[in-house]
Tab-separated table of C-alpha atoms in Angstrom:
chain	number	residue	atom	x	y	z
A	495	UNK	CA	-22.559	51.939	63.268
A	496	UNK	CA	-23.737	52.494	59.505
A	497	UNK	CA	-22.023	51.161	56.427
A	498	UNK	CA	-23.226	51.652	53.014
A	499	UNK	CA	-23.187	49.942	49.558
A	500	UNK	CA	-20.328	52.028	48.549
A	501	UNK	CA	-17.957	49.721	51.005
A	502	UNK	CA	-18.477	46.483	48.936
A	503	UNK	CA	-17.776	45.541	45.893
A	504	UNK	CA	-20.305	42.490	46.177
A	505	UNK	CA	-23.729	42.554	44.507
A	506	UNK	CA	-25.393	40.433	46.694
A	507	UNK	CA	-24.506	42.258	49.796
A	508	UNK	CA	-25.191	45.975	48.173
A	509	UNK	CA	-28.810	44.715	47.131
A	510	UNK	CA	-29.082	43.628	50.836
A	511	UNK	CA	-28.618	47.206	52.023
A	512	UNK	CA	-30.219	49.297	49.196
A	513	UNK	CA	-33.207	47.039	50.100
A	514	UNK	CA	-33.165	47.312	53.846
A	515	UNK	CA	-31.271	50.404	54.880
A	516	UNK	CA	-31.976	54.012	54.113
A	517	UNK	CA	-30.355	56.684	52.882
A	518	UNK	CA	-27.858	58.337	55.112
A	519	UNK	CA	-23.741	59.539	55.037
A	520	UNK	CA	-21.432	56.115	55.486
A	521	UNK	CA	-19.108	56.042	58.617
A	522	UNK	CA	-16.593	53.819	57.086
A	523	UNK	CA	-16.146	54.992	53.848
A	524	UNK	CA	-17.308	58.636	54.534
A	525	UNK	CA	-19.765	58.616	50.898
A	526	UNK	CA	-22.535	60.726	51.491
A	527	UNK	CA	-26.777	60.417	50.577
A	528	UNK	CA	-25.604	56.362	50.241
A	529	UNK	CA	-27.729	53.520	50.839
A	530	UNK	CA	-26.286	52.674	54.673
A	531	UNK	CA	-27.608	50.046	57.042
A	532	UNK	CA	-26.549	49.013	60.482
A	533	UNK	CA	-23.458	46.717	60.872
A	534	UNK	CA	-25.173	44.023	63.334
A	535	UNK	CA	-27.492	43.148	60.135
A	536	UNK	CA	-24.991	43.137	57.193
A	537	UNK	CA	-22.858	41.369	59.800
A	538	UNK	CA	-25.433	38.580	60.437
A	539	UNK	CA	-26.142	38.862	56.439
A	540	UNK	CA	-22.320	38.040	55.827
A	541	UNK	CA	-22.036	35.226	58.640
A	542	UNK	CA	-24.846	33.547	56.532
A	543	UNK	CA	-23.025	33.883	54.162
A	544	UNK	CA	-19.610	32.100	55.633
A	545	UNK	CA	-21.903	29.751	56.909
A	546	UNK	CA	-22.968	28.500	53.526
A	547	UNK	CA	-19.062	27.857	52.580
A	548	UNK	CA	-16.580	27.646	55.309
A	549	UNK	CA	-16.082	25.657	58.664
A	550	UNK	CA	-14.325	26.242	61.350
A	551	UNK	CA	-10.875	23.770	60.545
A	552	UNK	CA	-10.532	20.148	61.770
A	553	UNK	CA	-7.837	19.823	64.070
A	554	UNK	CA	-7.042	16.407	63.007
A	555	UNK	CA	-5.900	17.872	59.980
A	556	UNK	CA	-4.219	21.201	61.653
A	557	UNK	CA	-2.023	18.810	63.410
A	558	UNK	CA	-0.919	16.847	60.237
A	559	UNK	CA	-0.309	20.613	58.679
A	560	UNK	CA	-3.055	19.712	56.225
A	561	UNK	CA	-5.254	22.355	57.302
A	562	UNK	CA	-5.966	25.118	54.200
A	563	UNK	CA	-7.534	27.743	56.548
A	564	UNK	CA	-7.322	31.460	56.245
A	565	UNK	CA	-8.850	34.067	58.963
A	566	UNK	CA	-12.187	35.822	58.274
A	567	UNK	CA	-9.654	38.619	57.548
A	568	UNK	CA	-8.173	37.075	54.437
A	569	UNK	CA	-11.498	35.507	53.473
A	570	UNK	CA	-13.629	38.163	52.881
A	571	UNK	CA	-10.601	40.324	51.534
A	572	UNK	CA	-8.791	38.332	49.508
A	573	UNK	CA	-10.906	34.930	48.878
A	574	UNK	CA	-13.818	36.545	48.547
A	575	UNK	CA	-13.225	39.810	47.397
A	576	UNK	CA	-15.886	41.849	48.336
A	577	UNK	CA	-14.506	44.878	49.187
A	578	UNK	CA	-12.999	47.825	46.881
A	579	UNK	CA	-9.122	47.862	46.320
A	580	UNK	CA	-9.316	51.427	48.259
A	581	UNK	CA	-10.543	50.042	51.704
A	582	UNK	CA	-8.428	47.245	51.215
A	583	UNK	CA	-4.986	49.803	50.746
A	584	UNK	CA	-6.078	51.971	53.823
A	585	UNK	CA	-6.916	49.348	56.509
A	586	UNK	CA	-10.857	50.695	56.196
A	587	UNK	CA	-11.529	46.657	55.148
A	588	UNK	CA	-10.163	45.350	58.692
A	589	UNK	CA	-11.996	47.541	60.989
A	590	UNK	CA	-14.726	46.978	59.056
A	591	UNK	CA	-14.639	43.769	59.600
A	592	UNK	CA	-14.182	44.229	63.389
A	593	UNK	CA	-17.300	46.255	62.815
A	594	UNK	CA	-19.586	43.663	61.503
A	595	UNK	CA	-18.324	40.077	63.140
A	596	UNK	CA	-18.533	41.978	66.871
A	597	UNK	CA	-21.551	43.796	66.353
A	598	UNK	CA	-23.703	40.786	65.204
A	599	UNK	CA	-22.003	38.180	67.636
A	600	UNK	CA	-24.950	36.919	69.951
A	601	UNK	CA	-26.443	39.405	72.700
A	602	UNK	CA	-25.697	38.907	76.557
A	603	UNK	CA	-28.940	37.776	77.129
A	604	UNK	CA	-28.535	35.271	74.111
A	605	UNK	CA	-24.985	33.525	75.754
A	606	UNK	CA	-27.053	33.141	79.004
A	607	UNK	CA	-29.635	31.035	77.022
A	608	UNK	CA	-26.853	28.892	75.366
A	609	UNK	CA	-25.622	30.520	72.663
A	610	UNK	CA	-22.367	30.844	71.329
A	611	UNK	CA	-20.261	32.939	69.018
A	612	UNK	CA	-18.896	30.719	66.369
A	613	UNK	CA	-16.654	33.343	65.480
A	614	UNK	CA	-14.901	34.255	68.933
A	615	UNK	CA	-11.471	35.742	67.781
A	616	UNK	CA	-13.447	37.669	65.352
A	617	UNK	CA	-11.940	38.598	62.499
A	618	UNK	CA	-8.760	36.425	62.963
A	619	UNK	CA	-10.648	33.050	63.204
A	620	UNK	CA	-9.513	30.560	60.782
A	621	UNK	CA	-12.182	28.977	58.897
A	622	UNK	CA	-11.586	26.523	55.928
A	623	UNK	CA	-13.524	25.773	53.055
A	624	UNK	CA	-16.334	23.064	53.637
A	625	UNK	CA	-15.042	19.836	52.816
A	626	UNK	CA	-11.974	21.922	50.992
A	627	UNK	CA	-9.149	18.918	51.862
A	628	UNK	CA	-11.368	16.149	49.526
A	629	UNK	CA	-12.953	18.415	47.019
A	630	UNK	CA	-14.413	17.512	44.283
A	631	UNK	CA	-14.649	13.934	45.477
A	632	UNK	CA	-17.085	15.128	47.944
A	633	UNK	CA	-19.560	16.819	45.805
A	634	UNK	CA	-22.676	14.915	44.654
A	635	UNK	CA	-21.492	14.821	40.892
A	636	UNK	CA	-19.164	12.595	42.029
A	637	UNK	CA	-21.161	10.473	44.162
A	638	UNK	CA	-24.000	10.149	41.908
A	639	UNK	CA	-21.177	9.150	38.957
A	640	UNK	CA	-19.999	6.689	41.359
A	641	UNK	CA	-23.030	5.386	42.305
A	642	UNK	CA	-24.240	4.780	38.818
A	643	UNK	CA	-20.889	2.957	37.454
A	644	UNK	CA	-21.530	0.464	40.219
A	645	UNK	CA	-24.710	0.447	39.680
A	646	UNK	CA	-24.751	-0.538	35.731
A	647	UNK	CA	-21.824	-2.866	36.529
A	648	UNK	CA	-22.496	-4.756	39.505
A	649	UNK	CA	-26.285	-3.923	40.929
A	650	UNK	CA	-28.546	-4.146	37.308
A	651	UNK	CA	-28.273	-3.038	34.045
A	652	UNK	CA	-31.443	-3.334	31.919
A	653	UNK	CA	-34.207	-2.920	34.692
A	654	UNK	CA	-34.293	-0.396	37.731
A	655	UNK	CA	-35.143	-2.578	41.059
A	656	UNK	CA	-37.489	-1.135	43.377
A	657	UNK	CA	-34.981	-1.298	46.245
A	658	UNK	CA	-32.143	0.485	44.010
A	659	UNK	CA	-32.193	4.763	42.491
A	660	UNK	CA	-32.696	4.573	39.388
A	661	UNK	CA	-30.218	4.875	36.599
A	662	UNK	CA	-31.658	8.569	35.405
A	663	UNK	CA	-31.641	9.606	39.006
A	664	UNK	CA	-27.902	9.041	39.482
A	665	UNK	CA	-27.451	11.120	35.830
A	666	UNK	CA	-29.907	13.853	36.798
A	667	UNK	CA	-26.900	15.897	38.702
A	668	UNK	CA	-24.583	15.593	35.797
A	669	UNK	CA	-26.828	16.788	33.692
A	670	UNK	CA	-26.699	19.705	35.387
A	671	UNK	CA	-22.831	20.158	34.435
A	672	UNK	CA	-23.433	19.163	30.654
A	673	UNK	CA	-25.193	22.088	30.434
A	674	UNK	CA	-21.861	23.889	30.460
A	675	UNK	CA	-19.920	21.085	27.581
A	676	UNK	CA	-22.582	22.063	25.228
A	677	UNK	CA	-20.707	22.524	21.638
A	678	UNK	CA	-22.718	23.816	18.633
A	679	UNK	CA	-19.934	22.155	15.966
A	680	UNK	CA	-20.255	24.541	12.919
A	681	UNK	CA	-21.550	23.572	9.285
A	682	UNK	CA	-18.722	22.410	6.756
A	683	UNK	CA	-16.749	20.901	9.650
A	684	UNK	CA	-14.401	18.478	8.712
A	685	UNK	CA	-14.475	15.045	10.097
A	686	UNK	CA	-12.502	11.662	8.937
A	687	UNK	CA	-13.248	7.865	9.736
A	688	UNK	CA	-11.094	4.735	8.646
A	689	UNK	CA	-11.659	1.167	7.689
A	690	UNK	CA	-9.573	-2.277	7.366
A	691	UNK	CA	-11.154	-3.244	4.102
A	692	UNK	CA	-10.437	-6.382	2.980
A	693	UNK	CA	-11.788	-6.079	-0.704
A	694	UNK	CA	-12.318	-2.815	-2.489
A	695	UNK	CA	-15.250	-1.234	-2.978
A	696	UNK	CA	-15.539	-0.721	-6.572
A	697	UNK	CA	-18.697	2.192	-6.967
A	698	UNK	CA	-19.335	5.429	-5.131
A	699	UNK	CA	-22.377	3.852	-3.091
A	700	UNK	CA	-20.541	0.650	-1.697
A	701	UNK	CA	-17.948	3.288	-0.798
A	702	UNK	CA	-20.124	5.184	1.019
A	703	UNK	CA	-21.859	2.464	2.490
A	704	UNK	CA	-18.562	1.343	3.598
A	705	UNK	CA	-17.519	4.407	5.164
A	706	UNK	CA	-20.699	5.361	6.215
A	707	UNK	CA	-22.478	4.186	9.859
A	708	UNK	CA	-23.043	0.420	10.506
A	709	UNK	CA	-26.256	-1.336	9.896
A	710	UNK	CA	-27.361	-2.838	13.431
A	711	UNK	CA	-26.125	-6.261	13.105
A	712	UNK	CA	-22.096	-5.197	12.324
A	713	UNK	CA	-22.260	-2.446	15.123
A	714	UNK	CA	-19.607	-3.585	17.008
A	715	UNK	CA	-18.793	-3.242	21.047
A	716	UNK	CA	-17.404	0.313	21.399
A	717	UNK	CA	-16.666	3.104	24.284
A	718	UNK	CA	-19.636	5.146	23.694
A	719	UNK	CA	-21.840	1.701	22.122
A	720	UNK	CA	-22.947	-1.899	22.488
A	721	UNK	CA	-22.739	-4.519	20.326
A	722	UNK	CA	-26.262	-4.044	17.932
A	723	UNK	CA	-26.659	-0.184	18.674
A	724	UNK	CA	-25.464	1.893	15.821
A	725	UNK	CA	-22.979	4.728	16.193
A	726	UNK	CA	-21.232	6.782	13.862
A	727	UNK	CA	-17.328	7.427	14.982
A	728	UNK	CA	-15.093	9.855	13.361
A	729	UNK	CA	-11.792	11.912	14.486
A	730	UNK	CA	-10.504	15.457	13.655
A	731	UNK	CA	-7.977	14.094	11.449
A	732	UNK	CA	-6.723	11.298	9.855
A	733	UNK	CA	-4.277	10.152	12.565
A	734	UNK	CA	-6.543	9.826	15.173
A	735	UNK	CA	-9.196	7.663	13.537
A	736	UNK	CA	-6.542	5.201	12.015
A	737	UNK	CA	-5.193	5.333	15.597
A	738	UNK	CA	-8.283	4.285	16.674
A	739	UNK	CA	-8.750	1.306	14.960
A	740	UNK	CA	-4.865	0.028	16.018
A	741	UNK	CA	-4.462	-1.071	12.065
A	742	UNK	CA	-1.654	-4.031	11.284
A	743	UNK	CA	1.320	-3.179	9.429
A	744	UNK	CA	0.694	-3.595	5.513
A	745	UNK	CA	-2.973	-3.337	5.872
A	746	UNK	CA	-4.755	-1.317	3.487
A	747	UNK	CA	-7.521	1.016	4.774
A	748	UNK	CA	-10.267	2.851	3.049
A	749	UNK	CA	-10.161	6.709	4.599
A	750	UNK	CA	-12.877	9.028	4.185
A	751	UNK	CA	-13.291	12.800	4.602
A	752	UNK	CA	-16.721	13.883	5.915
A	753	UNK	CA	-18.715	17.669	5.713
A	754	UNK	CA	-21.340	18.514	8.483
A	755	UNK	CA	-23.929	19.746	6.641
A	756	UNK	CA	-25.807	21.810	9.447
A	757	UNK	CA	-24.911	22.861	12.855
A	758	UNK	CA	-24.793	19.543	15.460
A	759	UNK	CA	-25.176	19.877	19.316
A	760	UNK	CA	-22.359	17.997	20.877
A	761	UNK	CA	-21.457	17.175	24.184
A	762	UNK	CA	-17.569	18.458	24.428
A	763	UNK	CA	-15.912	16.443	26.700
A	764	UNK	CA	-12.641	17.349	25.668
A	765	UNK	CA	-11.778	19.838	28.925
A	766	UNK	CA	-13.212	21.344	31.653
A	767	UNK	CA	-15.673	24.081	31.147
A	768	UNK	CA	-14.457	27.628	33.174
A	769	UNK	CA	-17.482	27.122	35.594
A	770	UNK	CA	-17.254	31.051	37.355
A	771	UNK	CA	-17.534	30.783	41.059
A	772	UNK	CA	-20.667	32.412	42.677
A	773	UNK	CA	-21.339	34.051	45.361
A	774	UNK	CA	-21.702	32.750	48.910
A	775	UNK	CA	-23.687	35.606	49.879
A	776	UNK	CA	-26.541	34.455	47.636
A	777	UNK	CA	-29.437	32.651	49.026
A	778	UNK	CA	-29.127	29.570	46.518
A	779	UNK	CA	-25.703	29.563	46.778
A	780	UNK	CA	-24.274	25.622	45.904
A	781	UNK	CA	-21.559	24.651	47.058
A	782	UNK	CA	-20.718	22.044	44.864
A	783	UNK	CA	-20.174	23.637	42.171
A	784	UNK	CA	-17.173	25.442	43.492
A	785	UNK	CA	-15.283	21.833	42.020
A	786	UNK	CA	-17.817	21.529	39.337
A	787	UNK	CA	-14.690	22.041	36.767
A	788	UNK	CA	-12.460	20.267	38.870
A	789	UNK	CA	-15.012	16.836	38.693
A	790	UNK	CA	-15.379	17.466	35.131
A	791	UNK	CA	-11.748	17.432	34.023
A	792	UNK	CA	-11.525	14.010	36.386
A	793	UNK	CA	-14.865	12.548	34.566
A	794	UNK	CA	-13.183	13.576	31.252
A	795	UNK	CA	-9.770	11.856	32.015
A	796	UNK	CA	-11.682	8.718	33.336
A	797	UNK	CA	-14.333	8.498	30.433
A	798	UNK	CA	-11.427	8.447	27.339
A	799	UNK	CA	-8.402	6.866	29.270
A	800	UNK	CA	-7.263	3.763	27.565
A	801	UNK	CA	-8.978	0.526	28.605
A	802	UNK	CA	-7.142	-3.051	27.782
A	803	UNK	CA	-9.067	-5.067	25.469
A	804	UNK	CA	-9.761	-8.039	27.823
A	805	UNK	CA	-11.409	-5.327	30.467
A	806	UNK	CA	-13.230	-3.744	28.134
A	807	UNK	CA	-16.789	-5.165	28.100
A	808	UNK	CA	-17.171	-4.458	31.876
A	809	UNK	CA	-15.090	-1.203	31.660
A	810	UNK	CA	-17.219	0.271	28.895
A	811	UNK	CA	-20.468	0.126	30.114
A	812	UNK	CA	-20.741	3.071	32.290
A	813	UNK	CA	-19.854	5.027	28.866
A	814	UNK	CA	-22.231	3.137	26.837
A	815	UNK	CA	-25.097	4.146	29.366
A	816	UNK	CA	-24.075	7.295	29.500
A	817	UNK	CA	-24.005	8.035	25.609
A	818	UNK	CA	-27.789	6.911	25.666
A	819	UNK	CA	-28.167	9.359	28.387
A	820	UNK	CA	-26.776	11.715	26.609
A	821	UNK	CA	-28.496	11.283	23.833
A	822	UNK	CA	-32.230	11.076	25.571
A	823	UNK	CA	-31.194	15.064	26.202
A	824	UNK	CA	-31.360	16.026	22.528
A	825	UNK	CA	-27.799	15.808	21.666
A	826	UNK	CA	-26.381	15.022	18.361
A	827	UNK	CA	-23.306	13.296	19.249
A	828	UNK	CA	-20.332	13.227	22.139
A	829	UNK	CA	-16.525	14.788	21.455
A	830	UNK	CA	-14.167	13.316	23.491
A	831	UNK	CA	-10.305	13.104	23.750
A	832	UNK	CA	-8.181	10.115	21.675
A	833	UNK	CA	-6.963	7.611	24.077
A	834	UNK	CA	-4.671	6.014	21.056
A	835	UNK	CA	-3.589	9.069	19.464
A	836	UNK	CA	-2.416	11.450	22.420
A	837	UNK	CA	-0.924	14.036	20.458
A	838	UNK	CA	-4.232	15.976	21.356
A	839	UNK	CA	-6.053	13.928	19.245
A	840	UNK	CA	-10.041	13.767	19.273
A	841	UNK	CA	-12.703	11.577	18.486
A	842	UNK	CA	-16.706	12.355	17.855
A	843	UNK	CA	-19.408	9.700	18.500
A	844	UNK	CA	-22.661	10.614	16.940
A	845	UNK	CA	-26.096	9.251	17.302
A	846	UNK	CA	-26.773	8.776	13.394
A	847	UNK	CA	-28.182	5.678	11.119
A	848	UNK	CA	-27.666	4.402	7.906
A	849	UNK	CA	-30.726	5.423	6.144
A	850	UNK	CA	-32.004	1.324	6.176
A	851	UNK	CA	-31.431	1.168	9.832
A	852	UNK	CA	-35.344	2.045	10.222
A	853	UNK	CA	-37.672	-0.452	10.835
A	854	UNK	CA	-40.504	-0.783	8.577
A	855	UNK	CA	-43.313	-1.382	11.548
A	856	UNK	CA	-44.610	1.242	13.375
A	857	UNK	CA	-42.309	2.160	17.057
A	858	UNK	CA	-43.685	3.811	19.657
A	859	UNK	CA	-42.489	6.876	20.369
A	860	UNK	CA	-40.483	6.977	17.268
A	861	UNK	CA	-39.267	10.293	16.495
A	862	UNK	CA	-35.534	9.814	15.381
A	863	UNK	CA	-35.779	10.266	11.305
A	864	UNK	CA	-34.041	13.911	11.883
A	865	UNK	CA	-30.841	11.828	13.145
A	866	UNK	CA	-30.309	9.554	9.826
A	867	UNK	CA	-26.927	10.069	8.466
A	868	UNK	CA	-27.588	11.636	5.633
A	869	UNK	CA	-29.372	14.409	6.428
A	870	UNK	CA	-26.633	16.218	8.810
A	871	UNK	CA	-23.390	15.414	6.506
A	872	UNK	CA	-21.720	13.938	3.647
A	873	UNK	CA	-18.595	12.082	2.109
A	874	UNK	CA	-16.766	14.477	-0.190
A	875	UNK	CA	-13.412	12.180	-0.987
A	876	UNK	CA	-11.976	9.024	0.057
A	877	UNK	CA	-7.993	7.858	-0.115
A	878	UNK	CA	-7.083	4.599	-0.055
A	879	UNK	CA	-3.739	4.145	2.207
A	880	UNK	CA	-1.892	1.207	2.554
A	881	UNK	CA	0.261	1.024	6.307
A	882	UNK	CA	3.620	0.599	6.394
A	883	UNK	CA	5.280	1.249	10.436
A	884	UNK	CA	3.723	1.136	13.311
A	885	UNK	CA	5.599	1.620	16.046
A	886	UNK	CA	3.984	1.813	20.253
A	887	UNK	CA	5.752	4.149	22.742
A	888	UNK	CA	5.169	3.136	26.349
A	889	UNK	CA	5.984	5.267	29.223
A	890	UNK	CA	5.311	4.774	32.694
A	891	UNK	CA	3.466	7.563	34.626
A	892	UNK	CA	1.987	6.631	38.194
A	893	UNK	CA	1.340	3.346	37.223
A	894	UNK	CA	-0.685	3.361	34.434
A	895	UNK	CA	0.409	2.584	31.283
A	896	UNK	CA	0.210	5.109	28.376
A	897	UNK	CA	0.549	4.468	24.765
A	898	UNK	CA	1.916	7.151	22.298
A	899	UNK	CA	1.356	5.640	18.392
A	900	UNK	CA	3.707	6.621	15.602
A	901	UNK	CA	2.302	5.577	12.049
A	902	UNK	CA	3.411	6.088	8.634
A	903	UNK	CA	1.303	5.472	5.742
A	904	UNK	CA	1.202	5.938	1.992
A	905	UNK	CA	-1.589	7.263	-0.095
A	906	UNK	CA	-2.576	5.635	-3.417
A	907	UNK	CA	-5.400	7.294	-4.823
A	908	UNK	CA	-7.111	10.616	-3.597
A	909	UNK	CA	-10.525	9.935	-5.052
A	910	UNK	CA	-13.835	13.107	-4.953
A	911	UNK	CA	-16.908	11.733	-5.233
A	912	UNK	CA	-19.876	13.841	-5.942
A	913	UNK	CA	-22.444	12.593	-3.792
């Protein structure tokens, strides 16, 4: 029997046919002068197909009723969708179907040489998706992330050894998936950073200095940087970044408003990109990245939960490799979610200097002038603030602590600077 690219709705499995089959009137779906082929082939095309996604179930989970299978029926109707609505409605789908599993199941002659049909109930065998009861815990994303946190933490940190992957190598498949948290943050973005001063800056360039990134030696231990490296963190408002800093009451704190002055490429690790699904009738087909969004909403929850102070310079050092990662790959800085302010607060880290941060000796290799401060934004006001509550909210969700802050504050002076 003959069907035709008219009976699918899949674009993968209509090229197969238009390339292979000729043109002839379609038994199943009766069009006429179609592209047809015979049913054994687009039969054994589709099993390949299966093949590259779904197993047949694991009883040890049937009998614990944590089996997620389906029949071939529902897969390739429902799951998979590759057939019109029409041949769906009329029952053309299921014989179909019965069409292609029997007619490419292996030969006579084949069974007396040892094969078997994997598919022996035809279209009502249950198959389940490969490795579908762990998900995204199975993909390599989430080995290789794995692998590398132990790796900085416990294996080595500065040097690769010759016995251990190296620390790009376990990075190289999330790369992959950063492709799809790419941000372009637009020019005249807003952006606001805080500072316990103790003394007051008294003209526009200590104020700026002040506000501005650290020089080297007061770059302090952070999430996304160690001690020494300089970072630049700001939030999207001025609750999150005096969040972030977990202020006394009746400090005072110098808050500034920053401008982007050009467009920045940022990493947005804020939520999980929509990652479309594709099809398992294509030759490259990877199945990983069916929970590619899945393992990046868990990597975003794990790389911005809160971490406790006395954990944090172990903690933070799968976050600080991965910023320089990140930042090897030509990005200007990393957005991420508050873990003080949780009222969908956000925080940016980006890779800029104060303009004295560069050395006056030659480096090798030294190509990072376009990432001084200064050339991709500016300070357009400053307040002073002095704090008068703070108040911490606890509440206990599956064991893990979460912290909601509630701050008031009062403005003194709302100060525009030209600079």
């Amino acid at each position: 029997m003959k069907c035709c690219t008219d009976c699918f709705t899949n674009k993968d499995i209509q090229i197969y046919i238009s390339d292979n089959g000729l043109r002839s009137d379609c038994e199943f779906c009766h069009s006429t002068r179609v592209y047809t082929h015979d049913t054994q082939f687009v039969g054994n095309f589709i099993r390949d197909g299966l093949t590259r996604a779904y197993t047949l179930p694991d009883p040890g989970l049937m009998e614990h009723g944590l089996d997620d299978s389906n029949t071939i029926y529902d897969i390739l109707m429902y799951d998979e969708r590759i057939f019109p609505h029409t041949l769906n409605n009329d029952g053309t789908s299921t014989w179909l179907i019965d069409a292609l599993i029997e007619d490419s199941a292996p030969s006579w002659h084949e069974v007396t040489q040892g094969s078997h049909d994997k598919y022996p109930e035809g279209g009502n065998t249950f198959l389940a998706l490969i490795n579908g009861f762990v998900g995204e815990s199975s993909t390599r994303f989430s080995q290789s992330w794995n692998g590398f946190v132990e790796h900085i933490k416990h294996t080595s940190r500065f040097f690769d050894l010759p016995t251990e992957g190296s620390r790009e190598e376990y990075l190289k498949d999330l790369g992959i998936l950063f492709e799809y948290c790419e941000l372009l943050l637009p020019t005249n973005t807003s952006l606001w950073r805080a500072r316990v001063l103790e003394e007051h800056p008294l003209n526009p360039l200590d104020i700026q200095d002040a506000l501005g990134p650290p020089p080297p030696a007061r770059a302090s231990h952070s999430r996304m940087s160690p001690t020494g490296i300089t970072c630049f963190y700001l939030g999207d408002s001025p609750d999150t970044c005096i969040a972030e800093i977990r202020p006394e009451v009746g400090c005072e704190l110098l808050l500034g408003k920053f401008i982007t002055k050009n467009i920045l490429r940022i990493l947005d690790l804020t939520k999980a990109p929509n990652i479309a699904k594709t099809s398992i009738f294509q030759s490259d087909y990877d199945h990983d990245m069916r929970w590619a969004g899945d393992f990046i909403g868990q990597f975003i929850d794990e790389t911005s939960r809160p971490i406790s102070s006395n954990d944090s310079g172990l903690e933070y050092l799968p976050t600080q490799a991965l910023s320089e990662y990140i930042r090897s790959k030509n990005f200007h800085g990393i957005k991420y979610n508050s873990s003080q302010n949780t009222n969908s607060g956000t925080n940016y880290t980006f890779f800029l200097k104060p303009k004295d941060d560069y050395p006056w000796f030659p480096m090798p290799g030294n190509s990072e002038e376009c990432m001084e401060f200064h050339n991709h934004m500016y300070l357009c006001e400053h307040q002073w603030i002095s704090l008068t509550n703070v108040s911490y909210e606890f509440e206990k969700l599956e064991a893990r602590k979460h912290t909601e802050l509630c701050m008031t504050y009062d403005k003194s002076t709302d100060s525009k600077i030209p600079y």
